[in-house]
Amino acid sequence: MEELVERVTLGLASYMIVEPSISPLRFVDRRREVKAVLDEKEKVVLNGMITVLYGPRGCGKTSLFKALYEVVTSIGDVGVDVVVVGSEREAWRAEKLYAPKTLNDVMREVEGTLGFKVTSTGEVVSSITVYASKLISLIVGYIAYMLRGKRKVIIVLDEVKADSDERLAELRGWLEGFANSLKWDAGKYWVEKGGSISVIVLTSDALVSKIRYKVGSKVNWALIWNLPYDAMVDLSKQLELNIDSKLLWRLTGGNPRALMNIKTVGLEKWIEVEILGRIWKVIKESGGTTRTNIWDKLRVVVENIDDGEAELLKTMEEHNVITFKGGSTIISDIPEEEWVGRYYAYQIPAYYHALKVITARRSLHVTPKDVIEDASSS
């Protein structure tokens, strides 16, 4: 497995990502995450188990697994198959499907059963809604009962919505129900063929942590994070961002989407819209600046995020300002910085710096230059 990890890592080093309005970008280092996904010794992605993999919005989950699918498929038959089911625009609707040729027979059966076709670009075309949950269940079943030979199959569901109590309940119900059938089918495939079937569920919604202890050990929970410093510097150079690397780190924390947005709209505009706009919503939904003790509550989450009031932390999670780290296997390098606590961390450090200035002034009248100045002086 170590040899496969090295081959995939090498393949990813030359993989190019295409983003709208930006020149093609070379994939930056994610070796630790690749090893966690492919090597069962890491105990993150296991046969017969669902792994919920969550992390900050824009940290690169979708890009990683799209690249992983293409690289594993391109290096020849190594006994590993990566299948990606995309559900980006509408919750639980299968909109994209990427599967290797080694699973052609399985996919034909699945397409025939559900009545859909897949275009050359991976688009799922059907006159009726194809639900991702049903699609994945059928893929697993057909692999277990008809696939010949020993394969290591990893099925990725991207991107699950978990941004409300209703969607959290839907996700919890599916995880608890599907975990049992997956374990049964994967067990059959292991006993009869020696192969394995694993499912990874990707989500960017920090609220998913609320069902972590309700679902329990039926499901693995793993946390992926933004890029480490050196990888961030690599990406910022490719983007030709003429901004001091240390300042970029204190503002973006290595978040790839943040870096790309800065390239597209500029640093100050990004802070104005993404950072200050989101913080404004958090404060307003927490009662606004006229609420008793609001400044004291904000001061606490600035000084130590782990000590924040439960309701305020929930609101910050709902808006993906912070993420809960506890109770999950961490597959990325998370920095030891002032915006990272033991249990919670700011998804992007610019949120921390914005709140720091707002709290010190006890006012929402803060500019992007104020946030940049605070980050620069830290």
Coordinates of C-alpha atoms in Angstrom, one line a residue:
M1 CA 0.0 0.0 0.0
E2 CA 2.9 2.3 0.7
E3 CA 4.0 1.9 -3.0
L4 CA 0.5 2.9 -4.2
V5 CA 0.5 6.0 -1.9
E6 CA 3.8 7.0 -3.5
R7 CA 2.5 6.5 -7.0
V8 CA -0.6 8.4 -6.4
T9 CA 1.2 11.2 -4.6
L10 CA 3.6 11.5 -7.6
G11 CA 0.6 11.5 -10.0
L12 CA -1.1 14.3 -8.0
A13 CA 2.1 16.4 -8.2
S14 CA 1.5 16.8 -12.0
Y15 CA -2.3 16.9 -11.8
M16 CA -3.8 20.2 -13.0
I17 CA -6.9 21.8 -11.5
V18 CA -9.0 24.1 -13.8
E19 CA -10.9 26.9 -12.1
P20 CA -13.1 29.5 -13.8
S21 CA -11.2 32.8 -14.6
I22 CA -8.0 31.4 -13.3
S23 CA -5.1 29.7 -15.1
P24 CA -4.7 25.9 -14.6
L25 CA -3.2 25.2 -11.2
R26 CA -0.9 22.4 -10.3
F27 CA -2.2 20.2 -7.4
V28 CA -0.3 21.0 -4.2
D29 CA 0.8 18.6 -1.5
R30 CA -1.8 16.4 0.2
R31 CA 0.3 13.3 0.8
R32 CA -0.8 12.8 4.4
E33 CA -4.5 12.9 3.4
V34 CA -3.9 10.5 0.5
K35 CA -2.3 8.0 2.8
A36 CA -5.1 8.3 5.3
V37 CA -7.7 7.5 2.6
L38 CA -5.8 4.6 0.8
D39 CA -4.0 2.8 3.6
E40 CA -6.4 0.9 6.0
K41 CA -3.6 0.8 8.5
E42 CA -4.4 4.4 9.2
K43 CA -7.8 3.3 10.4
V44 CA -9.7 6.2 8.7
V45 CA -11.3 4.5 5.7
L46 CA -12.2 0.9 6.6
N47 CA -13.9 -2.0 4.8
G48 CA -17.7 -2.0 5.5
M49 CA -17.6 1.4 7.2
I50 CA -18.9 4.9 6.4
T51 CA -16.4 7.7 7.0
V52 CA -17.8 11.2 7.4
L53 CA -15.1 13.5 6.3
Y54 CA -15.7 17.1 7.1
G55 CA -13.7 20.3 7.1
P56 CA -13.7 24.0 6.4
R57 CA -15.5 25.3 3.3
G58 CA -13.1 25.6 0.5
C59 CA -10.3 23.5 2.1
G60 CA -10.2 21.3 -1.1
K61 CA -12.2 18.2 -0.3
T62 CA -13.9 18.0 -3.7
S63 CA -10.7 18.8 -5.6
L64 CA -8.8 16.2 -3.6
F65 CA -11.2 13.3 -4.4
K66 CA -11.8 14.4 -8.0
A67 CA -8.0 14.4 -8.5
L68 CA -7.7 11.1 -6.6
Y69 CA -10.2 9.4 -8.9
E70 CA -8.5 10.6 -12.0
V71 CA -5.0 9.8 -10.9
V72 CA -5.9 6.3 -9.5
T73 CA -7.7 5.6 -12.8
S74 CA -4.8 6.8 -14.9
I75 CA -1.9 4.9 -13.4
G76 CA -3.2 1.5 -14.5
D77 CA -5.1 -1.3 -12.7
V78 CA -3.7 -1.3 -9.1
G79 CA -6.7 -3.1 -7.6
V80 CA -8.2 0.1 -6.3
D81 CA -11.3 1.7 -7.6
V82 CA -12.5 5.2 -6.6
V83 CA -16.1 6.1 -7.4
V84 CA -17.4 9.7 -6.9
V85 CA -21.0 10.6 -6.7
G86 CA -21.6 14.4 -6.8
S87 CA -24.6 16.1 -5.1
E88 CA -23.7 19.8 -5.1
R89 CA -26.7 21.9 -6.1
E90 CA -29.6 19.9 -4.6
A91 CA -29.5 17.9 -1.4
W92 CA -29.3 14.1 -2.0
R93 CA -29.8 14.4 -5.7
A94 CA -27.1 12.5 -7.7
E95 CA -25.8 15.1 -10.3
K96 CA -22.4 13.7 -11.2
L97 CA -21.0 10.1 -11.3
Y98 CA -17.4 9.2 -12.0
A99 CA -16.5 5.5 -12.1
P100 CA -13.5 3.6 -13.5
K101 CA -13.8 1.2 -16.5
T102 CA -13.1 -1.7 -14.1
L103 CA -16.6 -1.3 -12.7
N104 CA -18.4 -1.0 -16.1
D105 CA -20.5 -4.1 -15.6
V106 CA -21.7 -2.9 -12.2
M107 CA -22.5 0.6 -13.5
R108 CA -24.5 -0.8 -16.4
E109 CA -26.7 -2.7 -14.0
V110 CA -27.1 0.3 -11.8
E111 CA -28.0 2.6 -14.6
G112 CA -30.5 0.1 -15.9
T113 CA -32.1 -0.3 -12.5
L114 CA -32.5 3.4 -11.8
G115 CA -33.1 4.5 -15.4
F116 CA -30.4 7.0 -16.0
K117 CA -27.4 7.7 -18.2
V118 CA -24.0 9.2 -17.5
T119 CA -22.5 11.6 -20.1
S120 CA -18.8 11.7 -21.0
T121 CA -18.4 14.6 -18.6
G122 CA -20.0 12.7 -15.7
E123 CA -23.4 14.3 -15.7
V124 CA -26.3 12.1 -14.5
V125 CA -29.1 12.4 -17.0
S126 CA -32.6 11.1 -16.1
S127 CA -36.2 12.1 -16.5
I128 CA -36.7 11.4 -12.7
T129 CA -34.7 12.3 -9.7
V130 CA -31.8 9.9 -9.0
Y131 CA -31.2 9.9 -5.3
A132 CA -27.6 9.6 -4.2
S133 CA -28.5 7.4 -1.2
K134 CA -30.3 4.9 -3.5
L135 CA -27.5 5.1 -6.1
I136 CA -24.7 4.3 -3.6
S137 CA -26.8 1.5 -2.0
L138 CA -27.2 -0.2 -5.4
I139 CA -23.5 0.3 -6.3
V140 CA -22.5 -1.4 -3.1
G141 CA -25.0 -4.2 -3.5
Y142 CA -24.0 -5.0 -7.1
I143 CA -20.3 -4.9 -6.2
A144 CA -20.9 -7.4 -3.4
Y145 CA -23.0 -9.8 -5.5
M146 CA -21.7 -9.6 -9.0
L147 CA -18.2 -8.1 -9.1
R148 CA -15.6 -10.7 -9.9
G149 CA -12.2 -10.7 -8.3
K150 CA -10.6 -8.9 -5.4
R151 CA -10.9 -5.1 -5.5
K152 CA -10.6 -2.3 -3.0
V153 CA -13.5 0.0 -3.8
I154 CA -13.9 3.5 -2.3
I155 CA -17.2 5.3 -2.9
V156 CA -17.2 9.0 -2.3
L157 CA -20.4 11.0 -1.8
D158 CA -19.8 14.7 -2.4
E159 CA -21.3 17.1 -1.2
V160 CA -23.8 16.3 1.6
K161 CA -25.8 19.2 3.0
A162 CA -25.9 19.4 6.8
D163 CA -26.8 23.1 7.3
S164 CA -30.0 22.8 9.2
D165 CA -31.7 20.6 11.8
E166 CA -33.9 19.0 9.1
R167 CA -30.9 18.1 6.9
L168 CA -29.0 16.9 9.9
A169 CA -31.9 14.5 10.8
E170 CA -32.0 13.3 7.2
L171 CA -28.2 12.6 7.2
R172 CA -28.4 10.9 10.6
G173 CA -31.2 8.6 9.5
W174 CA -29.4 7.6 6.4
L175 CA -26.0 7.0 8.2
E176 CA -27.6 4.8 10.8
G177 CA -29.6 2.8 8.3
F178 CA -27.1 2.4 5.5
A179 CA -24.2 1.6 8.0
N180 CA -25.9 -1.8 8.6
S181 CA -26.5 -2.8 5.0
L182 CA -23.0 -1.6 4.0
K183 CA -21.4 -3.7 6.7
W184 CA -23.4 -6.8 5.5
D185 CA -22.6 -6.4 1.8
A186 CA -19.0 -5.5 2.4
G187 CA -18.6 -8.5 4.7
K188 CA -20.0 -10.8 2.0
Y189 CA -17.6 -9.4 -0.6
W190 CA -14.7 -9.8 1.8
V191 CA -15.5 -13.4 2.6
E192 CA -16.2 -14.5 -0.9
K193 CA -13.7 -12.4 -2.9
G194 CA -11.3 -10.9 -0.4
G195 CA -12.2 -7.4 -1.5
S196 CA -13.3 -4.3 0.4
I197 CA -16.0 -1.6 0.0
S198 CA -15.8 1.7 1.9
V199 CA -17.9 4.8 1.7
I200 CA -16.7 8.4 2.4
V201 CA -19.3 11.2 2.9
L202 CA -17.9 14.7 2.4
T203 CA -19.5 17.8 3.9
S204 CA -18.4 21.3 4.5
D205 CA -21.1 22.1 7.0
A206 CA -19.7 22.4 10.5
L207 CA -23.1 21.6 12.1
V208 CA -22.5 17.9 11.1
S209 CA -20.6 17.6 14.4
K210 CA -23.9 17.9 16.2
I211 CA -24.8 14.3 15.3
R212 CA -21.3 12.9 15.9
Y213 CA -22.2 11.3 19.3
K214 CA -25.8 10.5 18.4
V215 CA -24.7 8.2 15.5
G216 CA -21.9 6.8 17.5
S217 CA -19.4 4.1 16.5
K218 CA -21.4 2.9 13.5
V219 CA -19.6 5.6 11.5
N220 CA -16.0 6.8 11.4
W221 CA -15.5 10.6 11.8
A222 CA -12.5 12.3 10.2
L223 CA -11.5 16.0 9.9
I224 CA -9.6 17.4 6.9
W225 CA -8.1 20.9 7.1
N226 CA -6.7 23.7 5.0
L227 CA -3.3 23.6 3.4
P228 CA -0.1 23.7 5.6
Y229 CA 2.0 26.8 5.3
D230 CA 4.5 25.6 2.6
A231 CA 1.7 24.3 0.4
M232 CA -0.1 27.6 0.8
V233 CA 3.0 29.4 -0.3
D234 CA 3.2 27.1 -3.3
L235 CA -0.4 27.8 -4.3
S236 CA -0.1 31.6 -3.8
K237 CA 2.9 31.7 -6.1
Q238 CA 1.0 29.8 -8.8
L239 CA -1.8 32.3 -8.4
E240 CA 0.7 35.2 -8.6
L241 CA -0.6 36.8 -5.4
N242 CA 1.8 39.7 -4.7
I243 CA 1.0 39.6 -1.0
D244 CA 3.3 38.8 1.9
S245 CA 3.1 35.0 2.6
K246 CA 2.9 35.5 6.3
L247 CA 0.0 37.9 6.0
L248 CA -1.8 35.5 3.7
W249 CA -1.3 32.8 6.2
R250 CA -2.7 34.9 9.1
L251 CA -5.7 35.8 7.0
T252 CA -6.5 32.6 5.0
G253 CA -4.9 29.9 7.1
G254 CA -4.1 28.1 3.8
N255 CA -7.7 27.8 2.6
P256 CA -7.4 27.2 -1.2
R257 CA -10.8 28.8 -2.0
A258 CA -10.0 31.9 0.0
L259 CA -6.7 32.3 -2.0
M260 CA -8.5 31.9 -5.3
N261 CA -11.2 34.4 -4.2
I262 CA -8.5 36.9 -3.3
K263 CA -7.0 36.4 -6.8
T264 CA -10.4 37.0 -8.4
V265 CA -11.8 39.9 -6.4
G266 CA -8.8 41.3 -4.4
L267 CA -7.9 41.1 -0.7
E268 CA -10.0 43.9 0.7
K269 CA -13.1 43.0 -1.3
W270 CA -12.8 39.4 -0.1
I271 CA -12.5 40.5 3.6
E272 CA -15.5 42.9 3.1
V273 CA -17.8 40.4 1.6
E274 CA -16.8 37.0 2.9
I275 CA -15.3 37.8 6.4
L276 CA -17.0 40.9 7.7
G277 CA -20.3 40.1 6.0
R278 CA -20.4 36.7 7.6
I279 CA -19.4 38.0 11.0
W280 CA -22.1 40.6 10.8
K281 CA -24.7 37.9 10.2
V282 CA -23.4 35.9 13.2
I283 CA -23.7 38.9 15.5
K284 CA -27.1 39.9 14.3
E285 CA -28.5 36.4 14.7
S286 CA -27.0 36.3 18.2
G287 CA -29.2 39.3 19.2
G288 CA -27.2 42.2 17.7
T289 CA -25.0 44.7 19.4
T290 CA -27.8 45.8 21.7
R291 CA -28.1 42.4 23.4
T292 CA -27.0 42.3 27.0
N293 CA -23.4 41.1 27.4
I294 CA -22.9 40.5 23.7
W295 CA -19.5 42.1 23.8
D296 CA -18.4 40.0 26.8
K297 CA -19.6 36.8 24.9
L298 CA -17.6 37.8 21.8
R299 CA -14.6 38.7 23.9
V300 CA -14.6 35.1 25.3
V301 CA -14.6 33.5 21.8
V302 CA -11.7 35.7 20.8
E303 CA -9.6 34.9 23.9
N304 CA -10.4 31.2 23.9
I305 CA -12.9 29.8 21.4
D306 CA -13.4 26.6 23.5
D307 CA -14.9 28.7 26.3
G308 CA -17.6 30.3 24.1
E309 CA -21.3 30.3 25.0
A310 CA -23.1 27.2 23.5
E311 CA -25.6 29.2 21.6
L312 CA -23.0 31.6 20.1
L313 CA -20.8 28.7 19.1
K314 CA -23.8 27.0 17.4
T315 CA -24.5 30.2 15.4
M316 CA -20.9 30.4 14.4
E317 CA -21.0 26.8 13.3
E318 CA -24.2 27.4 11.3
H319 CA -22.4 30.1 9.4
N320 CA -19.2 28.0 9.0
V321 CA -17.1 30.4 10.9
I322 CA -15.7 27.7 13.3
T323 CA -15.5 23.9 13.2
F324 CA -15.6 21.4 16.1
K325 CA -12.4 19.3 16.2
G326 CA -13.1 17.0 19.0
G327 CA -14.0 13.3 18.6
S328 CA -12.7 12.9 15.1
T329 CA -9.5 11.5 13.5
I330 CA -7.6 14.4 12.1
I331 CA -6.0 13.6 8.8
S332 CA -4.4 16.9 8.1
D333 CA -1.7 19.0 9.8
I334 CA -3.6 21.6 11.9
P335 CA -1.3 24.5 12.9
E336 CA -0.8 25.6 16.5
E337 CA -2.0 29.1 16.2
E338 CA -4.0 31.6 18.2
W339 CA -7.2 30.9 16.1
V340 CA -7.0 27.2 16.9
G341 CA -8.4 25.8 20.2
R342 CA -8.4 22.3 21.6
Y343 CA -11.9 21.6 20.6
Y344 CA -12.9 24.4 18.1
A345 CA -11.0 26.2 15.5
Y346 CA -11.8 29.2 13.2
Q347 CA -12.2 27.8 9.7
I348 CA -10.3 30.9 8.3
P349 CA -8.2 33.0 10.7
A350 CA -9.5 36.3 9.1
Y351 CA -12.7 35.6 11.1
Y352 CA -10.7 35.6 14.3
H353 CA -8.9 38.8 13.4
A354 CA -12.2 40.5 12.4
L355 CA -13.9 39.5 15.7
K356 CA -10.8 40.6 17.6
V357 CA -11.1 44.2 16.2
I358 CA -14.9 44.3 16.5
T359 CA -14.7 43.2 20.1
A360 CA -11.9 45.7 21.0
R361 CA -13.9 48.5 19.5
R362 CA -17.3 47.3 20.6
S363 CA -18.5 48.2 17.2
L364 CA -19.4 46.7 13.8
H365 CA -17.9 49.6 12.0
V366 CA -14.7 47.9 11.0
T367 CA -13.0 48.0 7.6
P368 CA -10.9 45.5 5.7
K369 CA -7.8 47.6 6.4
D370 CA -8.5 47.2 10.1
V371 CA -8.5 43.4 9.8
I372 CA -5.4 43.5 7.7
E373 CA -3.6 45.7 10.3
D374 CA -4.5 43.3 13.1
A375 CA -3.4 40.3 11.2
S376 CA -0.1 42.1 10.3
S377 CA 0.6 42.9 13.9
S378 CA -0.1 39.5 15.3

